[in-house]
CSV table of C-alpha atoms and ligand atoms in Angstrom, one decimal:
chain,number,residue,atom,x,y,z
N,1,MET,CA,-0.1,18.0,-7.5
N,2,SER,CA,2.3,20.7,-6.8
N,3,SER,CA,6.0,19.9,-6.9
N,4,HIS,CA,6.4,21.9,-3.7
N,5,MET,CA,4.9,19.5,-1.3
N,6,ASP,CA,4.8,20.5,2.4
N,7,CYS,CA,5.5,18.2,5.4
N,8,THR,CA,1.8,17.7,6.2
N,9,THR,CA,1.0,16.6,2.7
N,10,PHE,CA,4.0,14.4,2.7
N,11,GLU,CA,3.0,12.7,6.0
N,12,ALA,CA,-0.5,12.2,4.7
N,13,SER,CA,0.9,10.2,1.8
N,14,LEU,CA,3.6,8.5,3.8
N,15,ALA,CA,1.9,5.2,4.4
N,16,ASP,CA,1.4,4.7,0.6
N,17,PHE,CA,4.8,6.1,-0.1
N,18,LEU,CA,6.4,3.4,2.0
N,19,ASP,CA,4.3,0.6,0.8
N,20,GLY,CA,4.0,1.5,-2.9
N,21,GLY,CA,0.4,2.7,-3.1
N,22,LEU,CA,1.1,6.0,-4.9
N,23,ASP,CA,0.8,7.0,-8.5
N,24,GLU,CA,4.0,8.0,-10.2
N,25,ARG,CA,3.5,11.7,-10.0
N,26,THR,CA,2.7,11.8,-6.3
N,27,TYR,CA,5.5,9.5,-5.6
N,28,ALA,CA,7.9,11.7,-7.4
N,29,ALA,CA,6.7,14.7,-5.4
N,30,CYS,CA,7.1,12.8,-2.2
N,31,GLU,CA,10.5,11.8,-3.1
N,32,GLN,CA,11.5,15.3,-4.0
N,33,HIS,CA,10.2,16.6,-0.6
N,34,ARG,CA,12.0,13.9,1.3
N,35,ALA,CA,15.3,14.7,-0.5
N,36,GLY,CA,15.0,18.3,0.6
N,37,CYS,CA,13.5,17.9,4.1
N,38,ALA,CA,15.7,16.6,6.9
N,39,ALA,CA,12.8,15.8,9.2
N,40,CYS,CA,10.9,13.8,6.7
N,41,HIS,CA,14.0,12.1,5.5
N,42,ALA,CA,14.7,11.0,9.0
N,43,LEU,CA,11.1,9.9,9.4
N,44,VAL,CA,11.3,7.7,6.4
N,45,SER,CA,14.6,6.3,7.3
N,46,ASP,CA,13.4,5.4,10.8
N,47,LEU,CA,10.2,3.7,9.6
N,48,ASP,CA,12.1,1.8,6.9
N,49,ALA,CA,14.6,0.6,9.5
N,50,ILE,CA,11.8,-0.5,11.7
N,51,VAL,CA,10.3,-2.5,8.9
N,52,SER,CA,13.6,-4.1,8.0
N,53,THR,CA,14.4,-4.9,11.6
N,54,ALA,CA,11.0,-6.4,12.1
N,55,ARG,CA,11.6,-8.8,9.3
N,56,SER,CA,14.9,-10.0,10.7
N,57,LEU,CA,13.8,-10.5,14.2
N,58,PRO,CA,15.0,-13.8,15.5
N,59,LEU,CA,12.4,-16.3,16.6
N,60,PRO,CA,11.9,-16.3,20.4
N,61,ALA,CA,11.8,-19.7,22.2
N,62,PRO,CA,9.3,-20.7,24.9
N,63,SER,CA,10.7,-20.9,28.4
N,64,HIS,CA,10.3,-24.6,28.5
N,65,ASP,CA,9.5,-27.5,26.2
N,66,LEU,CA,5.8,-27.3,25.5
N,67,TRP,CA,5.5,-30.7,23.9
N,68,SER,CA,4.7,-32.6,27.1
N,69,GLY,CA,1.8,-30.3,27.7
N,70,ILE,CA,0.5,-30.7,24.2
N,71,GLU,CA,1.0,-34.5,24.3
N,72,ALA,CA,-1.0,-34.7,27.5
N,73,ARG,CA,-3.9,-33.2,25.8
N,74,LEU,CA,-3.6,-35.5,22.9
N,75,GLU,CA,-4.1,-38.5,25.1
N,76,THR,CA,-7.2,-40.3,24.1
N,77,PRO,CA,-8.1,-42.5,27.0
N,78,VAL,CA,-11.4,-44.3,26.7
N,79,LEU,CA,-13.1,-43.1,29.9
N,80,PRO,CA,-16.2,-44.8,31.1
N,81,LEU,CA,-18.9,-42.3,31.7
N,82,ASP,CA,-19.0,-42.7,35.4
N,83,ALA,CA,-15.3,-42.2,35.8
N,84,ALA,CA,-15.6,-39.0,33.8
N,85,ARG,CA,-18.4,-37.8,36.0
N,86,ASP,CA,-16.6,-38.7,39.2
N,87,ARG,CA,-13.4,-37.0,38.1
N,88,ARG,CA,-15.1,-34.0,36.9
N,89,ALA,CA,-16.5,-32.8,40.1
N,90,PRO,CA,-13.7,-32.5,42.6
N,91,VAL,CA,-10.4,-32.9,40.8
N,92,VAL,CA,-10.2,-31.9,37.2
N,93,PRO,CA,-11.6,-28.6,35.8
N,94,PRO,CA,-14.7,-29.4,33.7
N,95,THR,CA,-13.2,-28.0,30.6
N,96,MET,CA,-10.3,-30.4,30.8
N,97,VAL,CA,-12.6,-33.4,31.0
N,98,TRP,CA,-14.8,-32.3,28.2
N,99,ARG,CA,-11.9,-31.5,26.1
N,100,ARG,CA,-10.5,-35.0,26.7
N,101,LEU,CA,-13.8,-36.6,26.0
N,102,ALA,CA,-14.1,-34.6,22.8
N,103,VAL,CA,-10.7,-35.8,21.7
N,104,ALA,CA,-11.6,-39.3,22.7
N,105,ALA,CA,-14.7,-39.1,20.6
N,106,VAL,CA,-12.8,-37.9,17.6
N,107,ALA,CA,-10.3,-40.7,18.0
N,108,LEU,CA,-13.0,-43.3,18.3
N,109,VAL,CA,-14.8,-42.0,15.2
N,110,THR,CA,-11.6,-42.1,13.3
N,111,VAL,CA,-10.5,-45.5,14.4
N,112,SER,CA,-13.6,-47.6,14.9
N,113,ALA,CA,-16.1,-47.6,12.2
N,114,GLY,CA,-17.6,-50.7,13.7
N,115,VAL,CA,-18.4,-49.2,17.1
N,116,THR,CA,-22.0,-48.8,17.9
N,117,TRP,CA,-23.0,-45.5,19.2
N,118,THR,CA,-26.1,-45.2,21.2
N,119,LEU,CA,-27.5,-41.8,20.7
N,120,THR,CA,-30.3,-40.8,23.0
N,121,ARG,CA,-29.5,-37.2,23.3
N,122,SER,CA,-32.4,-35.1,22.4
N,123,GLU,CA,-30.7,-31.8,22.8
N,124,PRO,CA,-27.9,-30.4,20.9
N,125,ALA,CA,-24.8,-30.0,23.0
N,126,VAL,CA,-24.5,-26.4,21.9
N,127,ALA,CA,-27.8,-24.8,21.3
N,128,VAL,CA,-28.1,-21.3,20.1
N,129,VAL,CA,-31.1,-19.6,21.4
N,130,ALA,CA,-32.1,-17.4,18.6
N,131,GLN,CA,-34.8,-15.1,19.9
N,132,GLY,CA,-35.0,-12.4,17.3
N,133,LEU,CA,-32.9,-9.7,18.8
N,134,PRO,CA,-34.9,-6.7,19.6
N,135,ALA,CA,-33.8,-3.2,18.6
N,136,GLU,CA,-31.9,-2.5,21.7
N,137,ALA,CA,-29.7,-5.4,21.0
N,138,THR,CA,-30.3,-8.3,23.3
N,139,PRO,CA,-27.1,-10.3,23.2
N,140,VAL,CA,-26.8,-13.4,21.2
N,141,GLU,CA,-27.3,-16.2,23.6
N,142,VAL,CA,-25.4,-19.4,23.3
N,143,SER,CA,-26.0,-22.1,25.8
N,144,VAL,CA,-23.6,-24.9,26.2
N,145,THR,CA,-25.3,-28.0,27.4
N,146,THR,CA,-22.8,-30.6,28.4
N,147,ASP,CA,-24.8,-33.0,30.5
N,148,ALA,CA,-26.4,-34.8,27.7
N,149,PRO,CA,-28.0,-38.1,28.6
N,150,VAL,CA,-26.0,-41.0,27.3
N,151,THR,CA,-26.4,-44.7,27.3
N,152,ALA,CA,-23.5,-46.9,26.5
N,153,THR,CA,-24.1,-50.5,25.4
N,154,PRO,CA,-22.4,-52.6,28.1
N,155,GLY,CA,-19.3,-54.4,26.9
N,156,THR,CA,-18.8,-52.2,23.8
N,157,ARG,CA,-15.8,-49.9,23.6
N,158,THR,CA,-18.0,-46.9,24.0
N,159,ALA,CA,-16.6,-43.7,25.5
N,160,SER,CA,-18.6,-41.4,27.5
N,161,SER,CA,-19.5,-39.6,24.4
N,162,THR,CA,-22.6,-39.4,22.3
N,163,GLY,CA,-20.8,-39.6,19.1
N,164,PRO,CA,-18.9,-37.5,16.6
N,165,THR,CA,-21.1,-34.5,16.8
N,166,PHE,CA,-20.5,-34.4,20.5
N,167,ALA,CA,-16.8,-33.9,19.9
N,168,ILE,CA,-17.3,-31.1,17.5
N,169,ASP,CA,-19.9,-29.5,19.6
N,170,THR,CA,-17.7,-29.5,22.6
N,171,LEU,CA,-14.7,-28.1,20.7
N,172,TYR,CA,-16.5,-25.2,19.2
N,173,GLY,CA,-18.8,-24.8,22.2
N,174,ARG,CA,-15.8,-23.7,24.2
N,175,GLU,CA,-14.7,-21.2,21.7
N,176,ILE,CA,-18.2,-19.9,21.0
N,177,ALA,CA,-18.8,-19.4,24.7
N,178,MET,CA,-15.6,-17.5,24.9
N,179,LEU,CA,-16.5,-15.2,22.1
N,180,ARG,CA,-20.0,-14.7,23.2
N,181,THR,CA,-19.5,-12.2,25.9
N,182,ALA,CA,-17.3,-10.1,23.7
N,183,ALA,CA,-19.8,-10.3,20.8
N,184,ASP,CA,-22.5,-9.2,23.1
N,185,ALA,CA,-20.7,-6.0,23.9
N,186,SER,CA,-20.3,-5.3,20.2
N,187,LEU,CA,-23.9,-6.0,19.4
N,188,GLY,CA,-24.9,-3.5,22.0
N,189,LEU,CA,-23.3,-0.8,19.9
N,190,LEU,CA,-25.0,-1.7,16.6
N,191,ASP,CA,-28.2,-0.3,15.2
N,192,SER,CA,-31.2,-2.5,15.0
N,193,THR,CA,-31.0,-3.1,11.3
N,194,THR,CA,-27.5,-4.4,11.6
N,195,VAL,CA,-28.4,-6.5,14.6
N,196,GLY,CA,-31.2,-8.0,12.5
N,197,VAL,CA,-28.8,-8.9,9.7
N,198,VAL,CA,-26.4,-10.4,12.2
N,199,GLN,CA,-29.2,-12.4,13.7
N,200,ARG,CA,-30.4,-13.7,10.3
N,201,ASN,CA,-26.9,-14.8,9.5
N,202,LEU,CA,-26.6,-16.6,12.8
N,203,ASP,CA,-30.0,-18.3,12.2
N,204,ILE,CA,-28.8,-19.5,8.9
N,205,ILE,CA,-25.6,-20.9,10.4
N,206,ASP,CA,-27.5,-22.5,13.3
N,207,ASN,CA,-29.9,-24.2,10.9
N,208,ALA,CA,-26.9,-25.6,9.1
N,209,ILE,CA,-25.5,-26.8,12.4
N,210,ARG,CA,-28.8,-28.4,13.3
N,211,GLU,CA,-29.3,-30.1,10.0
N,212,SER,CA,-25.8,-31.5,9.9
N,213,ARG,CA,-26.3,-32.8,13.4
N,214,GLU,CA,-29.6,-34.4,12.7
N,215,ALA,CA,-28.1,-36.1,9.6
N,216,LEU,CA,-25.1,-37.2,11.6
N,217,ALA,CA,-27.4,-38.8,14.2
N,218,ALA,CA,-28.7,-41.1,11.4
N,219,ASP,CA,-25.3,-41.6,9.8
N,220,PRO,CA,-22.6,-41.0,12.5
N,221,ASN,CA,-19.7,-42.3,10.4
N,222,SER,CA,-20.2,-39.9,7.5
N,223,GLY,CA,-17.0,-37.9,7.0
N,224,PHE,CA,-18.9,-35.6,4.7
N,225,LEU,CA,-21.5,-34.7,7.3
N,226,LEU,CA,-18.9,-34.2,10.0
N,227,GLU,CA,-17.1,-31.8,7.7
N,228,GLN,CA,-20.3,-30.0,7.0
N,229,LEU,CA,-20.9,-29.6,10.7
N,230,ASP,CA,-17.3,-28.5,11.2
N,231,ARG,CA,-17.6,-25.9,8.5
N,232,ALA,CA,-20.9,-24.5,9.9
N,233,TYR,CA,-19.2,-24.1,13.3
N,234,GLU,CA,-16.2,-22.4,11.6
N,235,ARG,CA,-18.6,-19.9,10.0
N,236,LYS,CA,-20.2,-19.3,13.3
N,237,VAL,CA,-17.0,-18.7,15.1
N,238,ASP,CA,-15.9,-16.5,12.3
N,239,LEU,CA,-19.0,-14.4,12.5
N,240,LEU,CA,-18.8,-14.0,16.2
N,241,ARG,CA,-15.2,-13.1,15.9
N,242,ARG,CA,-16.0,-10.4,13.4
N,243,LEU,CA,-18.6,-9.1,15.9
N,244,VAL,CA,-16.0,-9.0,18.6
N,245,LEU,CA,-13.6,-7.1,16.4
N,246,LEU,CA,-16.2,-4.4,15.5
E,1,MET,CA,10.3,1.2,-5.3
E,2,HIS,CA,12.3,3.8,-3.4
E,3,THR,CA,15.6,2.9,-2.0
E,4,LEU,CA,16.8,4.1,1.3
E,5,THR,CA,20.0,4.1,3.2
E,6,VAL,CA,19.2,2.6,6.5
E,7,THR,CA,21.4,3.6,9.3
E,8,GLY,CA,21.9,2.0,12.6
E,9,LEU,CA,20.7,-1.4,11.3
E,10,VAL,CA,23.1,-4.2,10.8
E,11,PRO,CA,21.1,-7.4,10.3
E,12,ASP,CA,23.1,-10.5,10.8
E,13,GLN,CA,20.6,-12.5,8.8
E,14,PRO,CA,19.6,-11.9,5.2
E,15,HIS,CA,16.8,-9.4,4.7
E,16,ARG,CA,13.6,-11.3,4.3
E,17,HIS,CA,11.6,-10.6,1.3
E,18,ARG,CA,8.0,-11.6,1.0
E,19,PRO,CA,7.0,-14.2,0.1
E,20,SER,CA,9.3,-16.2,2.0
E,21,ALA,CA,10.5,-16.3,5.6
E,22,SER,CA,13.3,-18.1,7.2
E,23,ALA,CA,12.8,-20.0,10.3
E,24,VAL,CA,15.5,-20.1,12.9
E,25,ALA,CA,16.2,-23.3,14.7
E,26,GLN,CA,16.8,-23.2,18.4
E,27,ALA,CA,16.9,-25.6,21.2
E,28,SER,CA,14.2,-28.3,21.1
E,29,PHE,CA,13.1,-27.3,17.7
E,30,ALA,CA,14.2,-28.8,14.4
E,31,PRO,CA,14.8,-26.6,11.4
E,32,ALA,CA,11.6,-25.8,9.7
E,33,ALA,CA,11.3,-27.5,6.5
E,34,THR,CA,8.5,-25.3,5.4
E,35,ALA,CA,8.9,-21.6,5.3
E,36,VAL,CA,5.8,-19.9,6.5
E,37,ALA,CA,4.6,-16.4,6.5
E,38,GLY,CA,1.4,-14.9,5.2
E,39,SER,CA,-0.8,-17.4,3.5
E,40,GLY,CA,0.3,-16.0,0.2
E,41,SER,CA,3.8,-16.9,0.9
E,42,ILE,CA,4.2,-20.6,1.0
E,43,GLY,CA,7.9,-20.9,0.2
E,44,ILE,CA,9.5,-24.3,0.3
E,45,GLU,CA,7.5,-27.3,-0.4
E,46,ALA,CA,7.2,-29.9,2.4
E,47,PRO,CA,9.6,-32.8,2.0
E,48,ASP,CA,8.3,-36.3,1.7
E,49,THR,CA,9.1,-37.0,5.3
E,50,GLU,CA,6.8,-34.2,6.4
E,51,ARG,CA,4.0,-35.5,4.2
E,52,ALA,CA,4.5,-38.9,5.7
E,53,ASP,CA,4.4,-37.4,9.2
E,54,ILE,CA,1.2,-35.5,8.4
E,55,ALA,CA,-0.5,-38.7,7.2
E,56,ALA,CA,0.8,-40.7,10.1
E,57,ALA,CA,-0.3,-38.1,12.6
E,58,ALA,CA,-3.7,-37.8,11.0
E,59,SER,CA,-4.2,-41.5,11.8
E,60,GLY,CA,-3.1,-41.1,15.4
E,61,ASP,CA,0.7,-41.3,15.4
E,62,ARG,CA,1.8,-39.0,18.2
E,63,ARG,CA,5.5,-39.4,17.5
E,64,ALA,CA,4.9,-38.2,13.9
E,65,PHE,CA,2.9,-35.3,15.3
E,66,GLU,CA,5.7,-34.5,17.7
E,67,ARG,CA,8.1,-34.2,14.8
E,68,LEU,CA,5.7,-31.7,13.2
E,69,TYR,CA,5.7,-29.8,16.4
E,70,ARG,CA,9.5,-29.8,16.6
E,71,THR,CA,9.6,-28.4,13.1
E,72,HIS,CA,6.9,-25.7,13.3
E,73,GLY,CA,6.5,-25.1,17.0
E,74,GLN,CA,8.9,-22.2,17.4
E,75,ARG,CA,7.5,-20.3,14.6
E,76,ILE,CA,4.0,-20.7,16.0
E,77,PHE,CA,5.3,-19.7,19.4
E,78,ALA,CA,6.8,-16.5,18.0
E,79,LEU,CA,3.5,-15.7,16.4
E,80,CYS,CA,1.6,-16.3,19.5
E,81,LEU,CA,4.0,-14.4,21.7
E,82,ARG,CA,4.1,-11.3,19.5
E,83,MET,CA,0.4,-11.3,18.9
E,84,SER,CA,-0.5,-11.7,22.6
E,85,ALA,CA,2.5,-9.8,24.0
E,86,ASP,CA,2.4,-12.2,27.0
E,87,ARG,CA,4.7,-15.2,27.4
E,88,GLY,CA,2.4,-17.2,29.5
E,89,THR,CA,-0.5,-16.6,27.2
E,90,ALA,CA,1.6,-17.5,24.2
E,91,GLU,CA,2.7,-20.8,25.8
E,92,GLU,CA,-1.0,-21.7,26.4
E,93,LEU,CA,-1.9,-20.6,22.9
E,94,VAL,CA,0.8,-22.8,21.3
E,95,GLN,CA,-0.7,-25.8,23.1
E,96,ASP,CA,-4.2,-24.9,22.0
E,97,VAL,CA,-2.9,-24.5,18.4
E,98,PHE,CA,-1.3,-27.9,18.3
E,99,VAL,CA,-4.2,-29.6,20.0
E,100,ARG,CA,-6.6,-28.0,17.6
E,101,ALA,CA,-4.3,-29.0,14.7
E,102,TRP,CA,-4.2,-32.6,15.9
E,103,GLN,CA,-8.0,-32.6,16.0
E,104,LYS,CA,-8.3,-31.1,12.6
E,105,LEU,CA,-5.5,-32.8,10.9
E,106,ASP,CA,-7.6,-34.8,8.6
E,107,SER,CA,-9.2,-31.6,7.2
E,108,PHE,CA,-5.7,-30.6,6.0
E,109,ARG,CA,-5.9,-31.0,2.3
E,110,GLY,CA,-2.4,-30.7,1.3
E,111,ASP,CA,-3.2,-28.0,-1.2
E,112,ALA,CA,-1.3,-25.5,0.9
E,113,ALA,CA,1.9,-26.0,2.8
E,114,PHE,CA,1.3,-27.6,6.1
E,115,GLY,CA,3.1,-24.7,7.8
E,116,THR,CA,0.8,-22.2,6.2
E,117,TRP,CA,-2.3,-24.2,7.3
E,118,LEU,CA,-0.9,-24.5,10.8
E,119,HIS,CA,-0.2,-20.8,10.8
E,120,ARG,CA,-3.7,-20.0,9.9
E,121,VAL,CA,-5.0,-22.3,12.6
E,122,ALA,CA,-2.8,-20.4,15.0
E,123,VAL,CA,-4.0,-16.9,13.9
E,124,ASN,CA,-7.6,-18.0,14.3
E,125,ILE,CA,-6.9,-19.3,17.8
E,126,VAL,CA,-5.0,-16.2,18.8
E,127,LEU,CA,-7.7,-13.9,17.5
E,128,SER,CA,-10.4,-15.7,19.4
E,129,ARG,CA,-8.5,-14.8,22.5
E,130,ARG,CA,-8.7,-11.2,21.7
E,131,LYS,CA,-10.9,-10.2,24.6
E,132,GLN,CA,-8.8,-11.6,27.4
E,133,ASP,CA,-5.7,-10.2,25.8
E,134,GLY,CA,-7.2,-6.8,25.4
E,135,VAL,CA,-7.9,-6.6,29.1
E,136,ARG,CA,-4.3,-7.4,29.8
E,137,ARG,CA,-2.9,-4.8,27.6
E,138,GLU,CA,-5.0,-2.0,28.8
E,139,ARG,CA,-2.9,-1.5,31.9
E,140,THR,CA,0.1,-0.5,29.8
E,141,VAL,CA,-1.2,1.1,26.7
E,142,ASP,CA,-2.7,4.4,26.2
E,143,ASP,CA,-4.7,4.2,23.0
E,144,ASP,CA,-4.7,7.9,22.5
E,145,THR,CA,-1.0,8.2,22.3
E,146,SER,CA,-0.1,11.2,20.3
E,147,LEU,CA,1.6,10.6,17.1
E,148,ASP,CA,2.3,14.3,16.3
E,149,ALA,CA,5.3,14.8,18.4
E,150,ALA,CA,8.5,14.3,16.5
E,151,PRO,CA,11.2,12.2,18.2
E,152,ALA,CA,13.4,14.3,20.4
E,153,ARG,CA,16.5,12.4,19.5
E,154,ALA,CA,17.7,9.8,17.0
E,155,VAL,CA,15.8,6.6,16.8
E,156,HIS,CA,17.7,3.4,17.6
E,157,VAL,CA,15.7,1.0,15.7
E,158,GLY,CA,18.6,-1.3,15.0
E,159,ASP,CA,18.3,-2.8,18.4
E,160,ARG,CA,16.1,-5.8,18.1
E,161,LEU,CA,15.5,-6.2,21.8
E,162,ASP,CA,14.2,-2.6,21.9
E,163,LEU,CA,12.0,-3.2,18.9
E,164,GLU,CA,10.6,-6.5,20.3
E,165,ALA,CA,9.8,-4.7,23.6
E,166,ALA,CA,8.2,-1.7,21.7
E,167,ILE,CA,6.0,-4.1,19.7
E,168,ALA,CA,4.8,-5.7,22.9
E,169,GLN,CA,3.8,-2.2,24.1
E,170,LEU,CA,1.6,-1.4,21.1
E,171,PRO,CA,-2.1,-1.2,21.5
E,172,THR,CA,-3.6,-4.6,20.7
E,173,GLY,CA,-5.1,-3.8,17.3
E,174,ALA,CA,-2.1,-2.0,15.9
E,175,ARG,CA,0.2,-4.7,17.3
E,176,ARG,CA,-1.6,-7.5,15.6
E,177,ILE,CA,-1.6,-5.8,12.3
E,178,PHE,CA,2.0,-4.9,12.6
E,179,VAL,CA,2.9,-8.5,13.5
E,180,LEU,CA,0.8,-10.0,10.7
E,181,HIS,CA,2.0,-7.6,8.1
E,182,ASP,CA,5.5,-6.6,8.9
E,183,ILE,CA,6.7,-9.7,10.6
E,184,GLU,CA,4.6,-12.6,9.2
E,185,GLY,CA,4.1,-11.2,5.7
E,186,TYR,CA,0.4,-11.2,5.4
E,187,THR,CA,-1.1,-8.8,2.9
E,188,HIS,CA,-3.6,-6.1,3.9
E,189,GLU,CA,-6.3,-8.1,2.1
E,190,GLU,CA,-5.6,-11.2,4.1
E,191,ILE,CA,-5.5,-9.2,7.3
E,192,GLY,CA,-8.8,-7.6,6.4
E,193,ASP,CA,-10.3,-11.0,5.9
E,194,LEU,CA,-8.9,-12.3,9.2
E,195,LEU,CA,-9.9,-9.3,11.3
E,196,GLY,CA,-13.1,-8.5,9.5
E,197,ILE,CA,-11.9,-5.0,8.6
E,198,THR,CA,-11.2,-3.3,5.3
E,199,SER,CA,-7.7,-3.5,3.8
E,200,GLY,CA,-7.6,0.3,4.1
E,201,GLY,CA,-8.3,0.0,7.8
E,202,SER,CA,-5.5,-2.5,8.0
E,203,LYS,CA,-3.1,-0.1,6.2
E,204,ALA,CA,-4.0,2.8,8.4
E,205,GLN,CA,-3.5,0.8,11.6
E,206,LEU,CA,-0.2,-0.5,10.3
E,207,HIS,CA,1.1,3.0,9.6
E,208,ARG,CA,-0.1,4.0,13.1
E,209,ALA,CA,1.8,1.1,14.6
E,210,ARG,CA,5.0,2.0,12.8
E,211,LEU,CA,4.7,5.6,14.0
E,212,LEU,CA,4.1,4.5,17.5
E,213,LEU,CA,7.1,2.2,17.4
E,214,ARG,CA,9.3,5.1,16.2
E,215,GLU,CA,8.1,7.2,19.0
E,216,ALA,CA,8.7,4.5,21.5
E,217,LEU,CA,12.2,3.8,20.2
E,218,SER,CA,13.1,7.5,20.3
E,219,ARG,CA,12.4,7.9,24.0
V,1,LIG,ZN1,9.1,17.5,5.5
């Protein structure tokens, strides 16, 4: 590289110059240019000052204490199913109720190994309808089914939940539903081969979700299976998020 | 490494080098026991009291969890605020983060610092909000902002309030990468993994963000 670097070349190397991605020779040429060019010298100084200032920014504080809001959502009341249904309709936004139920289910799973769950749900709470996306990119369809039939054994401390999978389904269902619309938009921009690859990956993940859930139905207290399900959902959320960011 | 004389910048706090970050304690928050930045930068190890709180919270102790919130909440809020550029959104996000952390606490293995784990939970939650946030930003940000024009006058980057405001005005993608890299200390590789982009893409966006900030600060 010439020792007489011009401003354009300097600017092209600037990102690496600042963050240490240049070989010794190019770096020296940049350094030489900067030393002799007021404009580039000022540019580097400014960017460096921005980076330094950014690192020393004080932490902003929220306008009010957020703990009470958090704690309210940590509440794990054991709601009878009917109460939950009644409250859901007029007063409380559905997502709140289901969120609370999900939390309740998690708490119960953690605390009460002895509780008997009666699982009669035939459908997964979150079902991904994988219909082989055609070339023009039909969106990934995720349907969130929350009204799963439940029977609670009278007298037992059973929440209006269908067990541990319900909690996880609900937690991720919300996020997945949120990502779905955005992911659809991204899919629409992809070619059919890529859409096919994405769909195959989604299918694999959905199979893992399905299998974990089936195994959990037989062994609801298995921490291992719960974690498997959790991981499968994480992968799904991750994949959708990547789609969104395309 | 090149050395530069930085003018117009008088930090009243020691320059932070990766991999460590200092946390500033303010009202309603306890001093963070665990320094957190990019996941590669774990910093101080959690004291026994924090480990005890994590274990207690994992088995349902809300007071123990509140202590964890007091220690780490402000740092998480700062992340959420800068990533979302919206105070209301950030406050919602913080709540989502801690609720999610509470739910997932027993999956915390203890092989990373708790603060780092929590930070990762927060980044994931913030990124899953991308769509809504993007809509919000569009009203203020022109993504085609020219970077060619040199600043007309000296840049006053020493003013943190100005910088904070300028960061908030960045286009979403550039802002997030700037926050994750230059403020939170994530590497380009880590950012690439988080955002599903290449580390080269992350580098390019970061540079663009810095140039946009310079331009904004020179107005
Ligand atoms: Zn020059």
